[in-house]
Structure formats: structure tokens, C-alpha cells
mmCIF file of C-alpha atoms and ligand atoms in Angstrom:
data_model
loop_
_atom_site.group_PDB
_atom_site.id
_atom_site.type_symbol
_atom_site.label_atom_id
_atom_site.label_comp_id
_atom_site.label_asym_id
_atom_site.label_seq_id
_atom_site.Cartn_x
_atom_site.Cartn_y
_atom_site.Cartn_z
ATOM 1 C CA MET O 1235 8.234 30.425 106.874
ATOM 2 C CA THR O 1236 4.662 29.146 107.114
ATOM 3 C CA THR O 1237 3.860 25.532 107.896
ATOM 4 C CA ASP O 1238 2.883 25.001 104.249
ATOM 5 C CA ASP O 1239 6.292 26.189 103.053
ATOM 6 C CA ALA O 1240 7.977 23.849 105.520
ATOM 7 C CA ALA O 1241 5.969 20.930 104.150
ATOM 8 C CA VAL O 1242 7.010 21.774 100.584
ATOM 9 C CA ASP O 1243 10.693 22.167 101.470
ATOM 10 C CA ALA O 1244 10.966 19.150 103.776
ATOM 11 C CA PRO O 1245 12.698 16.095 102.292
ATOM 12 C CA ARG O 1246 10.612 12.968 101.821
ATOM 13 C CA PRO O 1247 10.312 11.312 105.229
ATOM 14 C CA ILE O 1248 12.114 8.013 105.620
ATOM 15 C CA VAL O 1249 9.774 5.056 106.140
ATOM 16 C CA TYR O 1250 11.415 1.634 106.082
ATOM 17 C CA GLY O 1251 10.290 -0.852 103.445
ATOM 18 C CA VAL O 1252 8.156 1.619 101.479
ATOM 19 C CA ALA O 1253 9.204 2.913 98.057
ATOM 20 C CA SER O 1254 9.285 6.675 97.780
ATOM 21 C CA ALA O 1255 9.304 8.312 94.317
ATOM 22 C CA LEU O 1256 12.085 10.929 94.203
ATOM 23 C CA SER O 1257 11.847 11.834 90.504
ATOM 24 C CA PRO O 1258 10.203 10.454 87.334
ATOM 25 C CA MET O 1259 12.913 7.818 87.078
ATOM 26 C CA VAL O 1260 14.057 7.156 90.650
ATOM 27 C CA ARG O 1261 12.508 5.449 93.664
ATOM 28 C CA ARG O 1262 14.135 4.893 97.043
ATOM 29 C CA ILE O 1263 13.597 2.222 99.671
ATOM 30 C CA VAL O 1264 15.515 2.638 102.942
ATOM 31 C CA ALA O 1265 16.844 -0.432 104.754
ATOM 32 C CA ASP O 1266 16.016 -0.698 108.446
ATOM 33 C CA ASN O 1267 19.659 -0.574 109.587
ATOM 34 C CA PRO O 1268 20.048 2.842 111.221
ATOM 35 C CA GLY O 1269 23.244 3.434 113.174
ATOM 36 C CA MET O 1270 26.278 5.556 113.900
ATOM 37 C CA MET O 1271 27.840 4.705 110.518
ATOM 38 C CA THR O 1272 24.640 4.359 108.462
ATOM 39 C CA GLY O 1273 22.559 7.385 109.492
ATOM 40 C CA PRO O 1274 18.851 6.611 109.033
ATOM 41 C CA GLY O 1275 19.768 3.391 107.158
ATOM 42 C CA THR O 1276 21.119 2.343 103.752
ATOM 43 C CA ASN O 1277 19.384 3.853 100.730
ATOM 44 C CA THR O 1278 18.455 1.415 97.980
ATOM 45 C CA TYR O 1279 17.579 3.139 94.710
ATOM 46 C CA LEU O 1280 15.473 1.733 91.883
ATOM 47 C CA VAL O 1281 16.257 3.481 88.599
ATOM 48 C CA GLY O 1282 13.877 3.075 85.640
ATOM 49 C CA ILE O 1283 10.351 1.767 85.167
ATOM 50 C CA ASP O 1284 10.299 -0.872 82.374
ATOM 51 C CA GLU O 1285 13.853 -1.968 82.997
ATOM 52 C CA ILE O 1286 15.205 -1.351 86.460
ATOM 53 C CA ALA O 1287 18.689 -1.004 87.887
ATOM 54 C CA VAL O 1288 18.863 -1.410 91.665
ATOM 55 C CA ILE O 1289 21.710 0.503 93.266
ATOM 56 C CA ASP O 1290 22.909 -0.939 96.610
ATOM 57 C CA PRO O 1291 20.483 -3.624 97.824
ATOM 58 C CA GLY O 1292 21.859 -3.087 101.323
ATOM 59 C CA PRO O 1293 22.435 -5.681 104.039
ATOM 60 C CA GLY O 1294 20.994 -9.177 103.728
ATOM 61 C CA ASP O 1295 17.645 -8.133 105.211
ATOM 62 C CA GLU O 1296 14.844 -10.394 103.942
ATOM 63 C CA ALA O 1297 12.031 -7.866 104.484
ATOM 64 C CA HIS O 1298 14.012 -5.176 102.674
ATOM 65 C CA LEU O 1299 14.788 -7.496 99.752
ATOM 66 C CA ASP O 1300 11.104 -8.514 99.562
ATOM 67 C CA ALA O 1301 10.168 -4.835 99.367
ATOM 68 C CA ILE O 1302 12.654 -4.219 96.517
ATOM 69 C CA ALA O 1303 11.547 -7.302 94.597
ATOM 70 C CA GLY O 1304 7.899 -6.389 95.245
ATOM 71 C CA CYS O 1305 8.521 -3.039 93.560
ATOM 72 C CA GLY O 1306 10.466 -4.218 90.545
ATOM 73 C CA GLY O 1307 10.031 -7.978 90.174
ATOM 74 C CA ASP O 1308 11.555 -9.396 86.996
ATOM 75 C CA ARG O 1309 11.893 -5.908 85.531
ATOM 76 C CA ILE O 1310 14.966 -5.634 87.764
ATOM 77 C CA ARG O 1311 17.810 -6.425 85.360
ATOM 78 C CA TRP O 1312 20.873 -5.046 87.095
ATOM 79 C CA ILE O 1313 22.007 -5.013 90.722
ATOM 80 C CA LEU O 1314 24.707 -2.355 90.957
ATOM 81 C CA LEU O 1315 26.996 -1.966 93.961
ATOM 82 C CA THR O 1316 28.640 1.337 94.792
ATOM 83 C CA HIS O 1317 31.090 -0.693 96.908
ATOM 84 C CA THR O 1318 31.259 -3.898 98.883
ATOM 85 C CA HIS O 1319 30.820 -2.870 102.502
ATOM 86 C CA GLU O 1320 28.397 -4.897 104.558
ATOM 87 C CA ASP O 1321 25.685 -2.236 104.763
ATOM 88 C CA HIS O 1322 25.523 -2.004 100.925
ATOM 89 C CA SER O 1323 26.298 -5.290 99.196
ATOM 90 C CA PRO O 1324 25.286 -8.562 100.951
ATOM 91 C CA GLY O 1325 21.624 -8.150 99.924
ATOM 92 C CA ALA O 1326 22.704 -8.577 96.291
ATOM 93 C CA ILE O 1327 22.710 -12.371 96.686
ATOM 94 C CA GLY O 1328 19.127 -12.572 97.956
ATOM 95 C CA LEU O 1329 17.930 -10.068 95.360
ATOM 96 C CA ARG O 1330 19.546 -12.067 92.548
ATOM 97 C CA LYS O 1331 17.686 -15.167 93.841
ATOM 98 C CA ARG O 1332 14.399 -13.244 93.771
ATOM 99 C CA THR O 1333 14.821 -11.558 90.377
ATOM 100 C CA GLY O 1334 17.520 -13.257 88.284
ATOM 101 C CA ALA O 1335 19.237 -9.887 87.828
ATOM 102 C CA ARG O 1336 22.997 -9.637 87.299
ATOM 103 C CA ILE O 1337 25.249 -8.298 90.061
ATOM 104 C CA LEU O 1338 27.792 -5.746 88.835
ATOM 105 C CA ALA O 1339 30.454 -3.799 90.719
ATOM 106 C CA PHE O 1340 33.992 -2.515 90.242
ATOM 107 C CA GLY O 1341 35.331 -5.605 92.002
ATOM 108 C CA PRO O 1342 34.173 -8.306 94.443
ATOM 109 C CA GLY O 1343 35.818 -6.655 97.461
ATOM 110 C CA GLN O 1344 36.938 -8.389 100.606
ATOM 111 C CA GLY O 1345 35.759 -9.028 104.153
ATOM 112 C CA ARG O 1346 32.135 -9.177 105.198
ATOM 113 C CA GLY O 1347 30.770 -7.230 102.224
ATOM 114 C CA LYS O 1348 32.436 -9.454 99.632
ATOM 115 C CA VAL O 1349 30.066 -10.619 96.887
ATOM 116 C CA ARG O 1350 30.375 -13.036 93.965
ATOM 117 C CA LEU O 1351 29.775 -10.838 90.928
ATOM 118 C CA ASP O 1352 28.258 -11.638 87.532
ATOM 119 C CA GLY O 1353 30.409 -8.997 85.883
ATOM 120 C CA THR O 1354 32.582 -5.979 86.617
ATOM 121 C CA LEU O 1355 32.180 -2.310 85.752
ATOM 122 C CA GLY O 1356 35.153 -0.071 85.002
ATOM 123 C CA ASP O 1357 35.436 3.697 84.991
ATOM 124 C CA ASN O 1358 33.055 5.255 82.426
ATOM 125 C CA ASP O 1359 31.284 1.970 81.666
ATOM 126 C CA VAL O 1360 27.625 2.590 80.872
ATOM 127 C CA ILE O 1361 24.493 0.606 81.734
ATOM 128 C CA GLU O 1362 22.225 1.163 78.739
ATOM 129 C CA ALA O 1363 18.525 0.683 79.406
ATOM 130 C CA THR O 1364 15.709 1.636 77.052
ATOM 131 C CA GLU O 1365 14.819 4.713 79.152
ATOM 132 C CA PHE O 1366 18.079 5.710 80.807
ATOM 133 C CA HIS O 1367 21.854 5.515 80.876
ATOM 134 C CA LEU O 1368 23.867 5.059 84.044
ATOM 135 C CA THR O 1369 27.576 5.837 83.827
ATOM 136 C CA ALA O 1370 29.905 4.251 86.382
ATOM 137 C CA LEU O 1371 32.560 6.592 87.777
ATOM 138 C CA HIS O 1372 35.420 5.011 89.707
ATOM 139 C CA THR O 1373 35.722 7.065 92.899
ATOM 140 C CA PRO O 1374 38.200 5.339 95.241
ATOM 141 C CA GLY O 1375 38.787 6.790 98.702
ATOM 142 C CA HIS O 1376 36.156 5.411 101.100
ATOM 143 C CA ALA O 1377 36.751 2.019 99.488
ATOM 144 C CA SER O 1378 39.181 1.149 96.703
ATOM 145 C CA ASN O 1379 36.368 -0.407 94.651
ATOM 146 C CA HIS O 1380 33.928 2.498 95.050
ATOM 147 C CA LEU O 1381 31.790 3.581 92.107
ATOM 148 C CA CYS O 1382 29.368 6.477 91.750
ATOM 149 C CA PHE O 1383 26.625 6.190 89.131
ATOM 150 C CA LEU O 1384 25.538 9.138 87.003
ATOM 151 C CA LEU O 1385 21.964 9.075 85.744
ATOM 152 C CA ASN O 1386 22.586 11.126 82.624
ATOM 153 C CA GLU O 1387 18.921 11.913 81.870
ATOM 154 C CA GLU O 1388 18.327 13.543 85.277
ATOM 155 C CA ARG O 1389 21.883 14.739 86.048
ATOM 156 C CA THR O 1390 21.648 12.890 89.344
ATOM 157 C CA LEU O 1391 24.686 11.215 90.874
ATOM 158 C CA PHE O 1392 24.300 8.175 93.137
ATOM 159 C CA THR O 1393 27.239 8.524 95.478
ATOM 160 C CA GLY O 1394 27.080 5.525 97.847
ATOM 161 C CA ASP O 1395 29.479 6.340 100.680
ATOM 162 C CA HIS O 1396 31.601 8.762 98.644
ATOM 163 C CA ILE O 1397 29.276 11.562 99.751
ATOM 164 C CA MET O 1398 26.576 11.182 102.415
ATOM 165 C CA GLN O 1399 23.924 13.582 103.554
ATOM 166 C CA GLY O 1400 24.258 14.866 107.096
ATOM 167 C CA SER O 1401 27.764 13.651 107.904
ATOM 168 C CA THR O 1402 31.263 13.155 106.602
ATOM 169 C CA VAL O 1403 32.542 9.803 105.386
ATOM 170 C CA VAL O 1404 34.974 7.515 107.187
ATOM 171 C CA ILE O 1405 38.282 6.967 105.387
ATOM 172 C CA ALA O 1406 39.873 3.954 107.071
ATOM 173 C CA PRO O 1407 43.244 2.697 105.746
ATOM 174 C CA PRO O 1408 44.513 0.549 104.253
ATOM 175 C CA ASP O 1409 41.572 0.145 101.835
ATOM 176 C CA GLY O 1410 40.505 3.739 102.507
ATOM 177 C CA ASP O 1411 42.852 6.327 101.012
ATOM 178 C CA MET O 1412 42.674 10.060 101.723
ATOM 179 C CA ALA O 1413 44.642 11.253 98.679
ATOM 180 C CA ALA O 1414 42.455 9.130 96.408
ATOM 181 C CA TYR O 1415 39.359 10.372 98.238
ATOM 182 C CA LEU O 1416 40.218 14.027 97.682
ATOM 183 C CA ALA O 1417 40.979 13.351 94.007
ATOM 184 C CA SER O 1418 37.608 11.589 93.664
ATOM 185 C CA LEU O 1419 35.814 14.542 95.293
ATOM 186 C CA GLU O 1420 37.584 16.910 92.919
ATOM 187 C CA ARG O 1421 36.418 14.799 90.011
ATOM 188 C CA ILE O 1422 32.788 15.115 91.158
ATOM 189 C CA ARG O 1423 33.236 18.856 91.691
ATOM 190 C CA THR O 1424 34.317 19.352 88.095
ATOM 191 C CA LEU O 1425 31.764 17.027 86.460
ATOM 192 C CA ARG O 1426 30.251 18.419 83.300
ATOM 193 C CA PRO O 1427 27.395 18.973 82.866
ATOM 194 C CA ARG O 1428 26.826 20.206 86.383
ATOM 195 C CA LEU O 1429 24.882 17.920 88.681
ATOM 196 C CA ARG O 1430 21.303 18.680 89.606
ATOM 197 C CA ALA O 1431 21.197 16.389 92.638
ATOM 198 C CA ILE O 1432 23.157 13.850 94.642
ATOM 199 C CA ALA O 1433 21.396 10.705 95.835
ATOM 200 C CA PRO O 1434 23.648 9.472 98.667
ATOM 201 C CA GLY O 1435 23.981 6.016 100.203
ATOM 202 C CA HIS O 1436 22.739 7.412 103.522
ATOM 203 C CA GLY O 1437 20.437 10.359 104.207
ATOM 204 C CA HIS O 1438 18.266 12.579 102.050
ATOM 205 C CA VAL O 1439 18.737 13.742 98.476
ATOM 206 C CA ILE O 1440 21.224 16.632 98.252
ATOM 207 C CA GLU O 1441 19.779 19.452 96.139
ATOM 208 C CA ASP O 1442 22.844 21.734 96.218
ATOM 209 C CA PRO O 1443 25.587 19.357 95.018
ATOM 210 C CA GLN O 1444 28.249 21.948 94.192
ATOM 211 C CA ALA O 1445 28.146 23.548 97.643
ATOM 212 C CA VAL O 1446 28.150 20.218 99.442
ATOM 213 C CA VAL O 1447 31.076 18.793 97.460
ATOM 214 C CA GLN O 1448 33.077 21.995 97.958
ATOM 215 C CA GLY O 1449 32.242 21.837 101.674
ATOM 216 C CA TYR O 1450 33.515 18.238 101.820
ATOM 217 C CA ILE O 1451 36.809 19.235 100.167
ATOM 218 C CA ASP O 1452 37.250 22.306 102.402
ATOM 219 C CA HIS O 1453 36.518 20.250 105.524
ATOM 220 C CA ARG O 1454 39.161 17.624 104.661
ATOM 221 C CA LEU O 1455 41.823 20.186 103.794
ATOM 222 C CA ALA O 1456 41.109 22.103 107.016
ATOM 223 C CA ARG O 1457 41.410 18.866 109.026
ATOM 224 C CA GLU O 1458 44.661 18.004 107.267
ATOM 225 C CA ALA O 1459 46.098 21.432 108.128
ATOM 226 C CA GLN O 1460 44.952 21.035 111.741
ATOM 227 C CA ILE O 1461 46.592 17.593 112.059
ATOM 228 C CA LEU O 1462 49.837 18.852 110.510
ATOM 229 C CA ASP O 1463 49.835 21.811 112.917
ATOM 230 C CA ALA O 1464 49.300 19.512 115.898
ATOM 231 C CA LEU O 1465 52.059 17.164 114.702
ATOM 232 C CA ARG O 1466 54.484 20.051 114.222
ATOM 233 C CA GLY O 1467 53.529 21.402 117.647
ATOM 234 C CA ARG O 1468 54.389 18.100 119.343
ATOM 235 C CA GLY O 1469 57.355 17.235 117.089
ATOM 236 C CA SER O 1470 56.342 13.612 117.241
ATOM 237 C CA ALA O 1471 53.076 12.050 118.348
ATOM 238 C CA THR O 1472 50.888 8.975 118.378
ATOM 239 C CA ILE O 1473 47.568 8.927 116.579
ATOM 240 C CA ALA O 1474 45.788 8.836 119.957
ATOM 241 C CA GLU O 1475 47.527 12.103 120.951
ATOM 242 C CA LEU O 1476 46.592 13.751 117.662
ATOM 243 C CA VAL O 1477 42.958 12.682 118.135
ATOM 244 C CA GLU O 1478 43.043 14.375 121.559
ATOM 245 C CA ASP O 1479 44.410 17.545 119.972
ATOM 246 C CA CYS O 1480 42.146 17.681 116.920
ATOM 247 C CA TYR O 1481 38.874 16.031 117.970
ATOM 248 C CA ALA O 1482 38.293 17.632 121.380
ATOM 249 C CA ASP O 1483 34.764 18.554 120.246
ATOM 250 C CA VAL O 1484 33.882 14.979 119.235
ATOM 251 C CA PRO O 1485 32.337 12.523 121.756
ATOM 252 C CA PRO O 1486 34.867 9.933 123.058
ATOM 253 C CA GLU O 1487 32.894 6.994 121.581
ATOM 254 C CA LEU O 1488 33.767 8.371 118.124
ATOM 255 C CA HIS O 1489 37.488 8.628 118.855
ATOM 256 C CA PRO O 1490 38.365 5.176 117.435
ATOM 257 C CA VAL O 1491 36.778 6.231 114.124
ATOM 258 C CA ALA O 1492 38.518 9.620 114.332
ATOM 259 C CA GLY O 1493 41.790 7.706 114.802
ATOM 260 C CA LYS O 1494 41.285 5.984 111.445
ATOM 261 C CA SER O 1495 40.705 9.360 109.822
ATOM 262 C CA VAL O 1496 43.868 10.789 111.385
ATOM 263 C CA TRP O 1497 45.761 7.745 110.112
ATOM 264 C CA ALA O 1498 44.411 8.363 106.601
ATOM 265 C CA HIS O 1499 45.440 12.037 106.754
ATOM 266 C CA LEU O 1500 48.920 11.127 108.057
ATOM 267 C CA ARG O 1501 49.477 8.648 105.237
ATOM 268 C CA LYS O 1502 48.622 11.374 102.742
ATOM 269 C CA LEU O 1503 50.992 13.785 104.556
ATOM 270 C CA VAL O 1504 53.765 11.170 104.274
ATOM 271 C CA ASP O 1505 53.162 10.974 100.509
ATOM 272 C CA ASP O 1506 53.220 14.777 100.386
ATOM 273 C CA GLY O 1507 56.618 14.776 102.168
ATOM 274 C CA GLU O 1508 55.224 16.536 105.272
ATOM 275 C CA ALA O 1509 55.311 13.672 107.784
ATOM 276 C CA LYS O 1510 57.069 10.425 108.667
ATOM 277 C CA GLY O 1511 55.522 7.288 110.087
ATOM 278 C CA ASP O 1512 53.764 4.134 109.070
ATOM 279 C CA ARG O 1513 51.849 2.055 111.595
ATOM 280 C CA PHE O 1514 48.532 2.947 113.245
ATOM 281 C CA GLU O 1515 50.027 2.285 116.698
ATOM 282 C CA GLY O 1516 53.420 3.862 115.934
ATOM 283 C CA GLU O 1517 55.034 7.269 116.409
ATOM 284 C CA TRP O 1518 54.580 9.903 113.721
ATOM 285 C CA SER O 1519 56.707 12.994 113.219
ATOM 286 C CA ALA O 1520 56.757 16.136 111.107
ATOM 287 C CA THR O 1521 59.527 16.399 108.527
HETATM 288 ZN ZN1 ZN R 781 27.446 2.785 103.943
#
């Protein structure tokens, strides 16, 4: 590959506070909140030109909200939340103050990301703008109130934290649910018409959606099989022991997060009749 080819193939670099045009209809501004759980930062998308829907205004970061409002001003009519975690939703309040736009989500959520909504969106509800249609798809798993948004005109799916670029997603019970997550992935896999791109809540645009979604499903099922094997091998085990068995290749600082994932898998295995147990700190056994 020559240097020129590399420049053509490279994703748009991430520069905080600056809008980057990703397609005729979509611009992205990345919030300056990089971290272990947020990758390079939270992606805020502006969809449309004359009428704009903002997807995920991010944390309550004044400079970030100024940048969004500076791009869209009073043409921003809708503030859409993929879910109400604190790296995605709190900025909605400051953006509503700046623009007068309505805040819409599946539900107000709880905890630190909770937001007072102006309306709710259910599965298959559509935001109709003059230039585009955005269809809300209820995709519980990472969060019970998670929505993806399908931009019908460009066959692009905004996936929030349902699918990220560059890493897997944390499924932390009780609001996170592994069985629901896998069902929501399967729904995306079988979307018709086929997706052209995925615009995730963190990381770059995904240009090969089918392969990435299939990879996500395969990864989860492989992990589930590995956890069940480890549980059967021990007879009964704590989550900490299963993390030791199954996440030996993962740095210790990530083990608490891995523990949540194991918990989510175990709860699904209980529903499937393969395991017994309940509490995060308790003993789990194979059936
Ligand atoms: Zn996030």
C-alpha cells in the first residue's frame, strides 16, 4: 500500500470540538471524554442540514455543547438519546437550553445519566424531517432503554453503545441483559435492507456492518461456552474464580468489568437451564 492509499483508506481523524462531515447528511463532533469505557470519546452526530437531529449530546461539557449549537443553532429540532448513561445523555439539558430542541428517548433512565424528557420514542417510531427519516429501533442489552437509529436514506445505523468500534460493549446487570443483548444483535444482523454503515457511539464509522455484527455475536457465544465449560470444570464457582479462568489474557484492572460480563452470561445460562445462582457475590453451579 502506498502512502496515498493509506490516506484514502484511513478513517477521519478525531479532533475534539470540530465537526467532521461523514456523508452528505451526517456530521460528527467527538466529546473530549476519552477513557477506558469511552474509547476516543463520545460521538455526537448531527443528522440533516435544514432540520437537524442530534444523536447523543454526550456529557454535560459546555465546550462540546457550544460546538454542537454552533454547528446547528436553531435548526436543531430533536435531541435523540440512544440511552441514558452519563457519557451520552446529560448534555441534552444544556443543548435544549441553547437550541429549544425537544429531548426524546425510549425512557428517562435512572442514575447519573437520567434526563427529563420532552417525549418518548418506542420501537419503530420515526422522526420525519423534510430531508430524512430516522427510525428508532429498541435494542435492549447494554441498557434496557437503548435505541438505535436507522437513517433510512443512507442505510446508516447509529448504534450508541449497542455496537462500538474497536471494542466490545459492557453488559452489566441488572439493567444490562445478555439474552436481550444477543437478541438485539440478531435483529441488527437481519435488518432489511442491509446496512451500508454503522455509526457507533464510540470510535470510527464501521464500513463492514455485517461482518462486525456477526463477529460480535460469535464473540459472545464463544465467551458463553467458555464460561459454561469453566463452571462445569469447577462444579461450583464464584464470579471471581470464573474471571480468573476465562480472562487470563485481560489486564487485572479490567477484571471488575469482566466480572459484570460473567455475571450477565451466568444469568442468561440460568434462564437457559444450564446454571444455578443469583447474586454477584454468591456461588454459581452448573446444572
Ligand atoms: Zn458510551
